Amino acid sequence: MAEQPPYLRIAADLRRRINAGELRPGDRVPSTRALVREWGVAMATAARALATLREEGWVRAVSGSGTVVADRTPRKPPLGRDNLVRAAVRLADAEGIAALSMRRLAAELGVGPMALYRHVPGKEELLRLMADAALGEAELPEPGPADWRPRLELAARAQWRAYRRHPWLAPILLNSLVRPPVLAAGLRLVDWSLRALAGTGLRRRVKLQVVMTLNGWVGGLAASNAFEVQAEQDTGISAEQRLAADMALLAEYLGSGRFPVLVEVMSGVEDVGLDEAFEFGLVRQLDGIAVLLERHQSV
């Protein structure tokens, strides 16, 4: 094995001394001249060794003090409302909304619970901010399609992606369809969607109903997934495992002769997943809006 160049051997020795605690954060490391004397190398070699350690973050140059050991202790980001909300979203994504409490979030952030209340007044406001952040990830291009159908399709797909990334989101937004939480991201989505219906001649109330119906359908389908995900996070039992446990009862019901049409339709049909149901339903929703517009224009 080839011998390391002198500058790498010097850098390795200094790393060893730092790791061993011989050189602590803020301590001056040997200067280039001291390294020249100690190692019997050229000034350029000693300078290159220190430059290597600076690039790796082991040391830093301080004006008037030379080169000192850097503090490599990971620094917590400043708490702040944005960091708090991002941490809450990560926790809810990983463990479900039931796992989220102010105390648990404070522990995740390494602060006392009361520190959180300097940024949010309570859990209800935290949930609103989380929903705003999660829905704000929806990609709505500007200016976007001018035709109503591709525009509403994009809006529906953007919501579906947000719901799939954040299963806890749908129940929060659908707590009340007619009085949803006030979110900047939600207002942006509705405004962007309503522009699809400009020039259609529909009454303003009908335009709102079209967008509310489409958004409510997407969210309702997503809520089904939310409950499944939460149940799995709470119990550790997947939907597939629950279904397997229910198969004996299902077979008993289907074999009773009470549901002949269902048995016939289900014969040979694989399970319908949520994404497949979304794709099917989205086309039907848009087809229904098309019929509404055709009838309106024929009047």
PDB file of C-alpha atoms in Angstrom:
ATOM      1  CA  MET A   1       0.000   0.000   0.000  1.00  0.00           C
ATOM      2  CA  ALA A   2       1.430   3.383  -1.045  1.00  0.00           C
ATOM      3  CA  GLU A   3       2.421   5.747   1.737  1.00  0.00           C
ATOM      4  CA  GLN A   4       0.166   8.775   2.224  1.00  0.00           C
ATOM      5  CA  PRO A   5       1.496  12.158   1.122  1.00  0.00           C
ATOM      6  CA  PRO A   6       3.003  14.155   4.017  1.00  0.00           C
ATOM      7  CA  TYR A   7       0.160  16.714   4.108  1.00  0.00           C
ATOM      8  CA  LEU A   8      -2.419  13.925   4.628  1.00  0.00           C
ATOM      9  CA  ARG A   9      -0.344  12.386   7.430  1.00  0.00           C
ATOM     10  CA  ILE A  10      -0.177  15.770   9.159  1.00  0.00           C
ATOM     11  CA  ALA A  11      -3.938  16.285   8.733  1.00  0.00           C
ATOM     12  CA  ALA A  12      -4.645  12.791  10.098  1.00  0.00           C
ATOM     13  CA  ASP A  13      -2.489  13.432  13.164  1.00  0.00           C
ATOM     14  CA  LEU A  14      -4.284  16.701  13.893  1.00  0.00           C
ATOM     15  CA  ARG A  15      -7.673  14.980  13.524  1.00  0.00           C
ATOM     16  CA  ARG A  16      -6.517  12.334  16.002  1.00  0.00           C
ATOM     17  CA  ARG A  17      -5.510  15.002  18.510  1.00  0.00           C
ATOM     18  CA  ILE A  18      -8.846  16.772  18.113  1.00  0.00           C
ATOM     19  CA  ASN A  19     -10.816  13.531  18.552  1.00  0.00           C
ATOM     20  CA  ALA A  20      -8.732  12.619  21.607  1.00  0.00           C
ATOM     21  CA  GLY A  21      -9.512  15.971  23.219  1.00  0.00           C
ATOM     22  CA  GLU A  22      -5.917  17.153  23.145  1.00  0.00           C
ATOM     23  CA  LEU A  23      -7.145  20.047  21.027  1.00  0.00           C
ATOM     24  CA  ARG A  24     -10.571  21.376  21.984  1.00  0.00           C
ATOM     25  CA  PRO A  25     -12.938  23.721  20.142  1.00  0.00           C
ATOM     26  CA  GLY A  26     -11.399  27.193  20.128  1.00  0.00           C
ATOM     27  CA  ASP A  27      -7.843  25.951  20.798  1.00  0.00           C
ATOM     28  CA  ARG A  28      -5.187  27.130  18.400  1.00  0.00           C
ATOM     29  CA  VAL A  29      -3.746  24.390  16.225  1.00  0.00           C
ATOM     30  CA  PRO A  30      -0.039  24.387  15.377  1.00  0.00           C
ATOM     31  CA  SER A  31       0.821  27.083  12.870  1.00  0.00           C
ATOM     32  CA  THR A  32       2.359  26.306   9.498  1.00  0.00           C
ATOM     33  CA  ARG A  33       5.789  27.248  10.895  1.00  0.00           C
ATOM     34  CA  ALA A  34       5.295  24.941  13.884  1.00  0.00           C
ATOM     35  CA  LEU A  35       4.269  22.099  11.576  1.00  0.00           C
ATOM     36  CA  VAL A  36       7.332  22.724   9.398  1.00  0.00           C
ATOM     37  CA  ARG A  37       9.571  22.388  12.440  1.00  0.00           C
ATOM     38  CA  GLU A  38       7.699  19.366  13.862  1.00  0.00           C
ATOM     39  CA  TRP A  39       7.391  17.382  10.631  1.00  0.00           C
ATOM     40  CA  GLY A  40      10.361  18.627   8.672  1.00  0.00           C
ATOM     41  CA  VAL A  41       8.250  19.509   5.643  1.00  0.00           C
ATOM     42  CA  ALA A  42       8.034  22.491   3.341  1.00  0.00           C
ATOM     43  CA  MET A  43       5.842  25.485   4.215  1.00  0.00           C
ATOM     44  CA  ALA A  44       3.505  24.656   1.305  1.00  0.00           C
ATOM     45  CA  THR A  45       2.974  21.114   2.634  1.00  0.00           C
ATOM     46  CA  ALA A  46       2.055  22.374   6.112  1.00  0.00           C
ATOM     47  CA  ALA A  47      -0.293  24.984   4.622  1.00  0.00           C
ATOM     48  CA  ARG A  48      -1.981  22.310   2.517  1.00  0.00           C
ATOM     49  CA  ALA A  49      -2.576  20.140   5.599  1.00  0.00           C
ATOM     50  CA  LEU A  50      -4.356  23.007   7.384  1.00  0.00           C
ATOM     51  CA  ALA A  51      -6.332  23.860   4.239  1.00  0.00           C
ATOM     52  CA  THR A  52      -7.537  20.250   4.067  1.00  0.00           C
ATOM     53  CA  LEU A  53      -8.786  20.410   7.655  1.00  0.00           C
ATOM     54  CA  ARG A  54     -10.527  23.734   6.971  1.00  0.00           C
ATOM     55  CA  GLU A  55     -12.329  22.253   3.967  1.00  0.00           C
ATOM     56  CA  GLU A  56     -13.464  19.316   6.093  1.00  0.00           C
ATOM     57  CA  GLY A  57     -14.729  21.603   8.860  1.00  0.00           C
ATOM     58  CA  TRP A  58     -12.241  20.517  11.521  1.00  0.00           C
ATOM     59  CA  VAL A  59     -10.599  23.924  11.909  1.00  0.00           C
ATOM     60  CA  ARG A  60     -11.341  27.514  11.004  1.00  0.00           C
ATOM     61  CA  ALA A  61      -9.280  30.636  10.508  1.00  0.00           C
ATOM     62  CA  VAL A  62      -9.811  33.422  13.045  1.00  0.00           C
ATOM     63  CA  SER A  63      -8.467  36.877  12.338  1.00  0.00           C
ATOM     64  CA  GLY A  64      -5.725  37.746  14.810  1.00  0.00           C
ATOM     65  CA  SER A  65      -5.663  34.251  16.306  1.00  0.00           C
ATOM     66  CA  GLY A  66      -4.556  32.043  13.455  1.00  0.00           C
ATOM     67  CA  THR A  67      -6.239  28.653  12.940  1.00  0.00           C
ATOM     68  CA  VAL A  68      -8.369  27.203  15.735  1.00  0.00           C
ATOM     69  CA  VAL A  69     -10.336  24.003  16.257  1.00  0.00           C
ATOM     70  CA  ALA A  70     -13.903  24.389  14.987  1.00  0.00           C
ATOM     71  CA  ASP A  71     -16.891  23.520  17.143  1.00  0.00           C
ATOM     72  CA  ARG A  72     -18.378  20.528  15.322  1.00  0.00           C
ATOM     73  CA  THR A  73     -21.278  20.069  17.742  1.00  0.00           C
ATOM     74  CA  PRO A  74     -24.463  20.025  15.633  1.00  0.00           C
ATOM     75  CA  ARG A  75     -26.360  23.235  16.245  1.00  0.00           C
ATOM     76  CA  LYS A  76     -30.101  23.176  16.623  1.00  0.00           C
ATOM     77  CA  PRO A  77     -31.789  25.468  14.136  1.00  0.00           C
ATOM     78  CA  PRO A  78     -33.446  28.472  15.754  1.00  0.00           C
ATOM     79  CA  LEU A  79     -36.909  27.415  16.906  1.00  0.00           C
ATOM     80  CA  GLY A  80     -39.064  29.905  15.018  1.00  0.00           C
ATOM     81  CA  ARG A  81     -42.584  29.217  13.814  1.00  0.00           C
ATOM     82  CA  ASP A  82     -41.538  27.805  10.425  1.00  0.00           C
ATOM     83  CA  ASN A  83     -39.128  25.260  11.922  1.00  0.00           C
ATOM     84  CA  LEU A  84     -41.719  24.325  14.530  1.00  0.00           C
ATOM     85  CA  VAL A  85     -44.346  23.689  11.843  1.00  0.00           C
ATOM     86  CA  ARG A  86     -41.934  21.677   9.696  1.00  0.00           C
ATOM     87  CA  ALA A  87     -41.046  19.488  12.678  1.00  0.00           C
ATOM     88  CA  ALA A  88     -44.736  18.961  13.460  1.00  0.00           C
ATOM     89  CA  VAL A  89     -45.424  17.940   9.850  1.00  0.00           C
ATOM     90  CA  ARG A  90     -42.541  15.450   9.921  1.00  0.00           C
ATOM     91  CA  LEU A  91     -43.832  13.947  13.171  1.00  0.00           C
ATOM     92  CA  ALA A  92     -47.405  13.651  11.888  1.00  0.00           C
ATOM     93  CA  ASP A  93     -46.199  12.110   8.618  1.00  0.00           C
ATOM     94  CA  ALA A  94     -44.135   9.512  10.471  1.00  0.00           C
ATOM     95  CA  GLU A  95     -46.432   8.624  13.370  1.00  0.00           C
ATOM     96  CA  GLY A  96     -49.856  10.082  12.637  1.00  0.00           C
ATOM     97  CA  ILE A  97     -51.696  13.076  13.994  1.00  0.00           C
ATOM     98  CA  ALA A  98     -52.599  11.194  17.188  1.00  0.00           C
ATOM     99  CA  ALA A  99     -48.910  11.147  18.138  1.00  0.00           C
ATOM    100  CA  LEU A 100     -48.687  14.920  17.897  1.00  0.00           C
ATOM    101  CA  SER A 101     -48.873  16.850  21.141  1.00  0.00           C
ATOM    102  CA  MET A 102     -47.187  20.033  22.242  1.00  0.00           C
ATOM    103  CA  ARG A 103     -45.164  18.054  24.784  1.00  0.00           C
ATOM    104  CA  ARG A 104     -44.050  15.465  22.217  1.00  0.00           C
ATOM    105  CA  LEU A 105     -43.161  18.153  19.674  1.00  0.00           C
ATOM    106  CA  ALA A 106     -41.151  20.034  22.286  1.00  0.00           C
ATOM    107  CA  ALA A 107     -39.208  16.850  23.051  1.00  0.00           C
ATOM    108  CA  GLU A 108     -38.487  16.352  19.350  1.00  0.00           C
ATOM    109  CA  LEU A 109     -37.147  19.901  19.148  1.00  0.00           C
ATOM    110  CA  GLY A 110     -35.167  19.624  22.372  1.00  0.00           C
ATOM    111  CA  VAL A 111     -36.972  22.483  24.114  1.00  0.00           C
ATOM    112  CA  GLY A 112     -39.451  22.833  26.944  1.00  0.00           C
ATOM    113  CA  PRO A 113     -43.169  22.747  26.044  1.00  0.00           C
ATOM    114  CA  MET A 114     -43.669  26.377  27.066  1.00  0.00           C
ATOM    115  CA  ALA A 115     -41.124  27.461  24.432  1.00  0.00           C
ATOM    116  CA  LEU A 116     -43.578  26.416  21.725  1.00  0.00           C
ATOM    117  CA  TYR A 117     -46.266  28.764  22.993  1.00  0.00           C
ATOM    118  CA  ARG A 118     -44.108  31.749  22.135  1.00  0.00           C
ATOM    119  CA  HIS A 119     -44.687  30.849  18.480  1.00  0.00           C
ATOM    120  CA  VAL A 120     -48.166  29.258  18.404  1.00  0.00           C
ATOM    121  CA  PRO A 121     -50.997  29.793  20.899  1.00  0.00           C
ATOM    122  CA  GLY A 122     -52.005  26.132  20.976  1.00  0.00           C
ATOM    123  CA  LYS A 123     -52.510  22.884  19.116  1.00  0.00           C
ATOM    124  CA  GLU A 124     -55.507  24.097  17.098  1.00  0.00           C
ATOM    125  CA  GLU A 125     -53.463  26.878  15.528  1.00  0.00           C
ATOM    126  CA  LEU A 126     -50.545  24.494  15.037  1.00  0.00           C
ATOM    127  CA  LEU A 127     -52.794  22.122  13.072  1.00  0.00           C
ATOM    128  CA  ARG A 128     -53.992  25.013  10.920  1.00  0.00           C
ATOM    129  CA  LEU A 129     -50.410  26.048  10.159  1.00  0.00           C
ATOM    130  CA  MET A 130     -49.457  22.447   9.398  1.00  0.00           C
ATOM    131  CA  ALA A 131     -52.370  22.095   6.985  1.00  0.00           C
ATOM    132  CA  ASP A 132     -51.444  25.374   5.308  1.00  0.00           C
ATOM    133  CA  ALA A 133     -47.847  24.219   4.869  1.00  0.00           C
ATOM    134  CA  ALA A 134     -48.829  20.772   3.559  1.00  0.00           C
ATOM    135  CA  LEU A 135     -51.443  22.052   1.118  1.00  0.00           C
ATOM    136  CA  GLY A 136     -49.015  24.779   0.075  1.00  0.00           C
ATOM    137  CA  GLU A 137     -46.887  22.068  -1.542  1.00  0.00           C
ATOM    138  CA  ALA A 138     -49.557  21.677  -4.250  1.00  0.00           C
ATOM    139  CA  GLU A 139     -47.996  22.639  -7.569  1.00  0.00           C
ATOM    140  CA  LEU A 140     -50.285  25.022  -9.455  1.00  0.00           C
ATOM    141  CA  PRO A 141     -48.495  26.395 -12.531  1.00  0.00           C
ATOM    142  CA  GLU A 142     -48.936  29.981 -13.599  1.00  0.00           C
ATOM    143  CA  PRO A 143     -50.660  30.938 -15.735  1.00  0.00           C
ATOM    144  CA  GLY A 144     -51.768  27.319 -16.118  1.00  0.00           C
ATOM    145  CA  PRO A 145     -54.156  25.827 -18.691  1.00  0.00           C
ATOM    146  CA  ALA A 146     -56.825  28.169 -20.004  1.00  0.00           C
ATOM    147  CA  ASP A 147     -59.344  25.385 -20.682  1.00  0.00           C
ATOM    148  CA  TRP A 148     -61.485  24.386 -17.717  1.00  0.00           C
ATOM    149  CA  ARG A 149     -60.995  20.615 -17.889  1.00  0.00           C
ATOM    150  CA  PRO A 150     -57.180  20.323 -17.771  1.00  0.00           C
ATOM    151  CA  ARG A 151     -57.094  23.101 -15.185  1.00  0.00           C
ATOM    152  CA  LEU A 152     -59.514  21.408 -12.795  1.00  0.00           C
ATOM    153  CA  GLU A 153     -57.774  18.079 -13.396  1.00  0.00           C
ATOM    154  CA  LEU A 154     -54.443  19.642 -12.385  1.00  0.00           C
ATOM    155  CA  ALA A 155     -56.032  21.111  -9.259  1.00  0.00           C
ATOM    156  CA  ALA A 156     -57.495  17.741  -8.266  1.00  0.00           C
ATOM    157  CA  ARG A 157     -54.216  15.905  -8.857  1.00  0.00           C
ATOM    158  CA  ALA A 158     -52.252  18.504  -6.882  1.00  0.00           C
ATOM    159  CA  GLN A 159     -54.573  17.987  -3.918  1.00  0.00           C
ATOM    160  CA  TRP A 160     -54.392  14.203  -4.211  1.00  0.00           C
ATOM    161  CA  ARG A 161     -50.580  14.272  -4.139  1.00  0.00           C
ATOM    162  CA  ALA A 162     -50.625  16.482  -1.043  1.00  0.00           C
ATOM    163  CA  TYR A 163     -53.080  14.139   0.677  1.00  0.00           C
ATOM    164  CA  ARG A 164     -51.021  11.062  -0.207  1.00  0.00           C
ATOM    165  CA  ARG A 165     -47.829  12.675   1.124  1.00  0.00           C
ATOM    166  CA  HIS A 166     -49.590  13.803   4.299  1.00  0.00           C
ATOM    167  CA  PRO A 167     -52.387  11.327   5.175  1.00  0.00           C
ATOM    168  CA  TRP A 168     -53.422  13.361   8.238  1.00  0.00           C
ATOM    169  CA  LEU A 169     -54.274  16.404   6.085  1.00  0.00           C
ATOM    170  CA  ALA A 170     -57.692  15.412   4.733  1.00  0.00           C
ATOM    171  CA  PRO A 171     -59.537  15.116   8.079  1.00  0.00           C
ATOM    172  CA  ILE A 172     -58.299  18.575   9.076  1.00  0.00           C
ATOM    173  CA  LEU A 173     -59.418  20.219   5.840  1.00  0.00           C
ATOM    174  CA  LEU A 174     -62.713  18.329   5.713  1.00  0.00           C
ATOM    175  CA  ASN A 175     -63.675  19.018   9.307  1.00  0.00           C
ATOM    176  CA  SER A 176     -66.219  21.284   7.634  1.00  0.00           C
ATOM    177  CA  LEU A 177     -66.511  21.486   3.861  1.00  0.00           C
ATOM    178  CA  VAL A 178     -68.588  24.666   3.924  1.00  0.00           C
ATOM    179  CA  ARG A 179     -66.530  26.254   6.733  1.00  0.00           C
ATOM    180  CA  PRO A 180     -63.015  24.887   6.242  1.00  0.00           C
ATOM    181  CA  PRO A 181     -60.071  26.334   8.172  1.00  0.00           C
ATOM    182  CA  VAL A 182     -58.806  29.598   6.710  1.00  0.00           C
ATOM    183  CA  LEU A 183     -55.598  28.731   4.874  1.00  0.00           C
ATOM    184  CA  ALA A 184     -53.662  30.894   2.452  1.00  0.00           C
ATOM    185  CA  ALA A 185     -52.876  27.739   0.471  1.00  0.00           C
ATOM    186  CA  GLY A 186     -56.546  26.777   0.402  1.00  0.00           C
ATOM    187  CA  LEU A 187     -57.627  30.201  -0.846  1.00  0.00           C
ATOM    188  CA  ARG A 188     -54.939  30.018  -3.533  1.00  0.00           C
ATOM    189  CA  LEU A 189     -56.208  26.612  -4.641  1.00  0.00           C
ATOM    190  CA  VAL A 190     -59.838  27.740  -4.839  1.00  0.00           C
ATOM    191  CA  ASP A 191     -58.917  30.959  -6.659  1.00  0.00           C
ATOM    192  CA  TRP A 192     -56.770  29.024  -9.147  1.00  0.00           C
ATOM    193  CA  SER A 193     -59.584  26.510  -9.715  1.00  0.00           C
ATOM    194  CA  LEU A 194     -62.278  29.155 -10.152  1.00  0.00           C
ATOM    195  CA  ARG A 195     -60.286  30.712 -12.977  1.00  0.00           C
ATOM    196  CA  ALA A 196     -61.041  27.516 -14.915  1.00  0.00           C
ATOM    197  CA  LEU A 197     -64.692  28.526 -15.003  1.00  0.00           C
ATOM    198  CA  ALA A 198     -64.192  32.118 -16.143  1.00  0.00           C
ATOM    199  CA  GLY A 199     -66.133  32.731 -19.317  1.00  0.00           C
ATOM    200  CA  THR A 200     -68.380  29.696 -18.889  1.00  0.00           C
ATOM    201  CA  GLY A 201     -71.386  31.825 -18.063  1.00  0.00           C
ATOM    202  CA  LEU A 202     -72.121  29.864 -14.907  1.00  0.00           C
ATOM    203  CA  ARG A 203     -73.547  31.816 -12.007  1.00  0.00           C
ATOM    204  CA  ARG A 204     -71.060  32.638  -9.269  1.00  0.00           C
ATOM    205  CA  ARG A 205     -72.807  30.353  -6.802  1.00  0.00           C
ATOM    206  CA  VAL A 206     -72.651  27.441  -9.253  1.00  0.00           C
ATOM    207  CA  LYS A 207     -68.944  28.051  -9.865  1.00  0.00           C
ATOM    208  CA  LEU A 208     -68.312  27.757  -6.138  1.00  0.00           C
ATOM    209  CA  GLN A 209     -70.426  24.605  -5.986  1.00  0.00           C
ATOM    210  CA  VAL A 210     -68.435  23.022  -8.822  1.00  0.00           C
ATOM    211  CA  VAL A 211     -65.119  23.641  -7.083  1.00  0.00           C
ATOM    212  CA  MET A 212     -66.446  22.648  -3.647  1.00  0.00           C
ATOM    213  CA  THR A 213     -67.896  19.403  -5.015  1.00  0.00           C
ATOM    214  CA  LEU A 214     -64.671  18.423  -6.779  1.00  0.00           C
ATOM    215  CA  ASN A 215     -62.481  19.320  -3.804  1.00  0.00           C
ATOM    216  CA  GLY A 216     -64.843  17.550  -1.414  1.00  0.00           C
ATOM    217  CA  TRP A 217     -64.740  14.367  -3.491  1.00  0.00           C
ATOM    218  CA  VAL A 218     -60.920  14.355  -3.617  1.00  0.00           C
ATOM    219  CA  GLY A 219     -60.687  15.024   0.109  1.00  0.00           C
ATOM    220  CA  GLY A 220     -63.321  12.436   0.969  1.00  0.00           C
ATOM    221  CA  LEU A 221     -61.431   9.729  -0.890  1.00  0.00           C
ATOM    222  CA  ALA A 222     -58.226  10.841   0.812  1.00  0.00           C
ATOM    223  CA  ALA A 223     -59.920  10.717   4.224  1.00  0.00           C
ATOM    224  CA  SER A 224     -60.522   6.992   3.732  1.00  0.00           C
ATOM    225  CA  ASN A 225     -56.782   6.562   3.331  1.00  0.00           C
ATOM    226  CA  ALA A 226     -56.156   8.793   6.348  1.00  0.00           C
ATOM    227  CA  PHE A 227     -58.208   6.568   8.636  1.00  0.00           C
ATOM    228  CA  GLU A 228     -56.462   3.438   7.342  1.00  0.00           C
ATOM    229  CA  VAL A 229     -53.009   4.936   7.845  1.00  0.00           C
ATOM    230  CA  GLN A 230     -53.886   6.186  11.332  1.00  0.00           C
ATOM    231  CA  ALA A 231     -55.266   2.785  12.333  1.00  0.00           C
ATOM    232  CA  GLU A 232     -52.073   1.105  11.156  1.00  0.00           C
ATOM    233  CA  GLN A 233     -49.930   3.644  13.033  1.00  0.00           C
ATOM    234  CA  ASP A 234     -52.006   3.166  16.185  1.00  0.00           C
ATOM    235  CA  THR A 235     -52.136  -0.639  16.130  1.00  0.00           C
ATOM    236  CA  GLY A 236     -49.254  -1.753  13.935  1.00  0.00           C
ATOM    237  CA  ILE A 237     -51.751  -3.861  11.949  1.00  0.00           C
ATOM    238  CA  SER A 238     -51.947  -3.080   8.230  1.00  0.00           C
ATOM    239  CA  ALA A 239     -55.155  -2.912   6.199  1.00  0.00           C
ATOM    240  CA  GLU A 240     -54.096  -6.118   4.434  1.00  0.00           C
ATOM    241  CA  GLN A 241     -53.654  -7.877   7.777  1.00  0.00           C
ATOM    242  CA  ARG A 242     -57.063  -6.690   8.981  1.00  0.00           C
ATOM    243  CA  LEU A 243     -58.647  -7.913   5.757  1.00  0.00           C
ATOM    244  CA  ALA A 244     -56.965 -11.298   6.128  1.00  0.00           C
ATOM    245  CA  ALA A 245     -58.368 -11.551   9.659  1.00  0.00           C
ATOM    246  CA  ASP A 246     -61.866 -10.781   8.328  1.00  0.00           C
ATOM    247  CA  MET A 247     -61.729 -13.214   5.406  1.00  0.00           C
ATOM    248  CA  ALA A 248     -63.522 -16.031   7.249  1.00  0.00           C
ATOM    249  CA  LEU A 249     -66.464 -13.763   8.109  1.00  0.00           C
ATOM    250  CA  LEU A 250     -66.511 -12.313   4.586  1.00  0.00           C
ATOM    251  CA  ALA A 251     -66.521 -15.793   3.062  1.00  0.00           C
ATOM    252  CA  GLU A 252     -69.425 -16.759   5.339  1.00  0.00           C
ATOM    253  CA  TYR A 253     -71.479 -13.750   4.239  1.00  0.00           C
ATOM    254  CA  LEU A 254     -70.726 -14.177   0.547  1.00  0.00           C
ATOM    255  CA  GLY A 255     -71.493 -17.890   0.717  1.00  0.00           C
ATOM    256  CA  SER A 256     -74.882 -17.296   2.342  1.00  0.00           C
ATOM    257  CA  GLY A 257     -76.619 -16.547  -0.958  1.00  0.00           C
ATOM    258  CA  ARG A 258     -77.861 -13.184   0.337  1.00  0.00           C
ATOM    259  CA  PHE A 259     -75.639 -11.115  -1.956  1.00  0.00           C
ATOM    260  CA  PRO A 260     -75.694 -12.803  -5.391  1.00  0.00           C
ATOM    261  CA  VAL A 261     -74.992  -9.711  -7.496  1.00  0.00           C
ATOM    262  CA  LEU A 262     -72.031  -8.734  -5.346  1.00  0.00           C
ATOM    263  CA  VAL A 263     -70.612 -12.260  -5.576  1.00  0.00           C
ATOM    264  CA  GLU A 264     -70.992 -12.251  -9.366  1.00  0.00           C
ATOM    265  CA  VAL A 265     -69.326  -8.844  -9.786  1.00  0.00           C
ATOM    266  CA  MET A 266     -66.502  -9.640  -7.386  1.00  0.00           C
ATOM    267  CA  SER A 267     -65.709 -12.941  -9.076  1.00  0.00           C
ATOM    268  CA  GLY A 268     -62.236 -12.668 -10.577  1.00  0.00           C
ATOM    269  CA  VAL A 269     -61.924  -8.956  -9.758  1.00  0.00           C
ATOM    270  CA  GLU A 270     -58.823  -7.867  -7.867  1.00  0.00           C
ATOM    271  CA  ASP A 271     -58.987  -5.327  -5.066  1.00  0.00           C
ATOM    272  CA  VAL A 272     -59.514  -1.753  -6.219  1.00  0.00           C
ATOM    273  CA  GLY A 273     -56.846   0.498  -4.731  1.00  0.00           C
ATOM    274  CA  LEU A 274     -57.305   4.130  -3.786  1.00  0.00           C
ATOM    275  CA  ASP A 275     -55.186   5.474  -6.630  1.00  0.00           C
ATOM    276  CA  GLU A 276     -57.209   3.453  -9.130  1.00  0.00           C
ATOM    277  CA  ALA A 277     -60.426   4.719  -7.548  1.00  0.00           C
ATOM    278  CA  PHE A 278     -59.096   8.282  -7.797  1.00  0.00           C
ATOM    279  CA  GLU A 279     -58.271   7.929 -11.497  1.00  0.00           C
ATOM    280  CA  PHE A 280     -61.691   6.453 -12.274  1.00  0.00           C
ATOM    281  CA  GLY A 281     -63.601   8.952 -10.168  1.00  0.00           C
ATOM    282  CA  LEU A 282     -61.732  11.998 -11.438  1.00  0.00           C
ATOM    283  CA  VAL A 283     -62.757  11.273 -15.033  1.00  0.00           C
ATOM    284  CA  ARG A 284     -66.377  10.804 -13.934  1.00  0.00           C
ATOM    285  CA  GLN A 285     -66.314  14.069 -11.941  1.00  0.00           C
ATOM    286  CA  LEU A 286     -64.961  16.016 -14.907  1.00  0.00           C
ATOM    287  CA  ASP A 287     -67.450  14.342 -17.256  1.00  0.00           C
ATOM    288  CA  GLY A 288     -70.236  15.496 -14.967  1.00  0.00           C
ATOM    289  CA  ILE A 289     -68.982  19.087 -15.049  1.00  0.00           C
ATOM    290  CA  ALA A 290     -68.840  18.856 -18.850  1.00  0.00           C
ATOM    291  CA  VAL A 291     -72.526  17.853 -18.926  1.00  0.00           C
ATOM    292  CA  LEU A 292     -73.368  20.791 -16.650  1.00  0.00           C
ATOM    293  CA  LEU A 293     -71.600  23.208 -18.988  1.00  0.00           C
ATOM    294  CA  GLU A 294     -73.220  21.726 -22.099  1.00  0.00           C
ATOM    295  CA  ARG A 295     -76.682  22.052 -20.584  1.00  0.00           C
ATOM    296  CA  HIS A 296     -75.984  25.605 -19.503  1.00  0.00           C
ATOM    297  CA  GLN A 297     -74.764  26.608 -22.954  1.00  0.00           C
ATOM    298  CA  SER A 298     -77.748  25.003 -24.678  1.00  0.00           C
ATOM    299  CA  VAL A 299     -80.240  27.048 -22.658  1.00  0.00           C
TER     300      VAL A 299
END
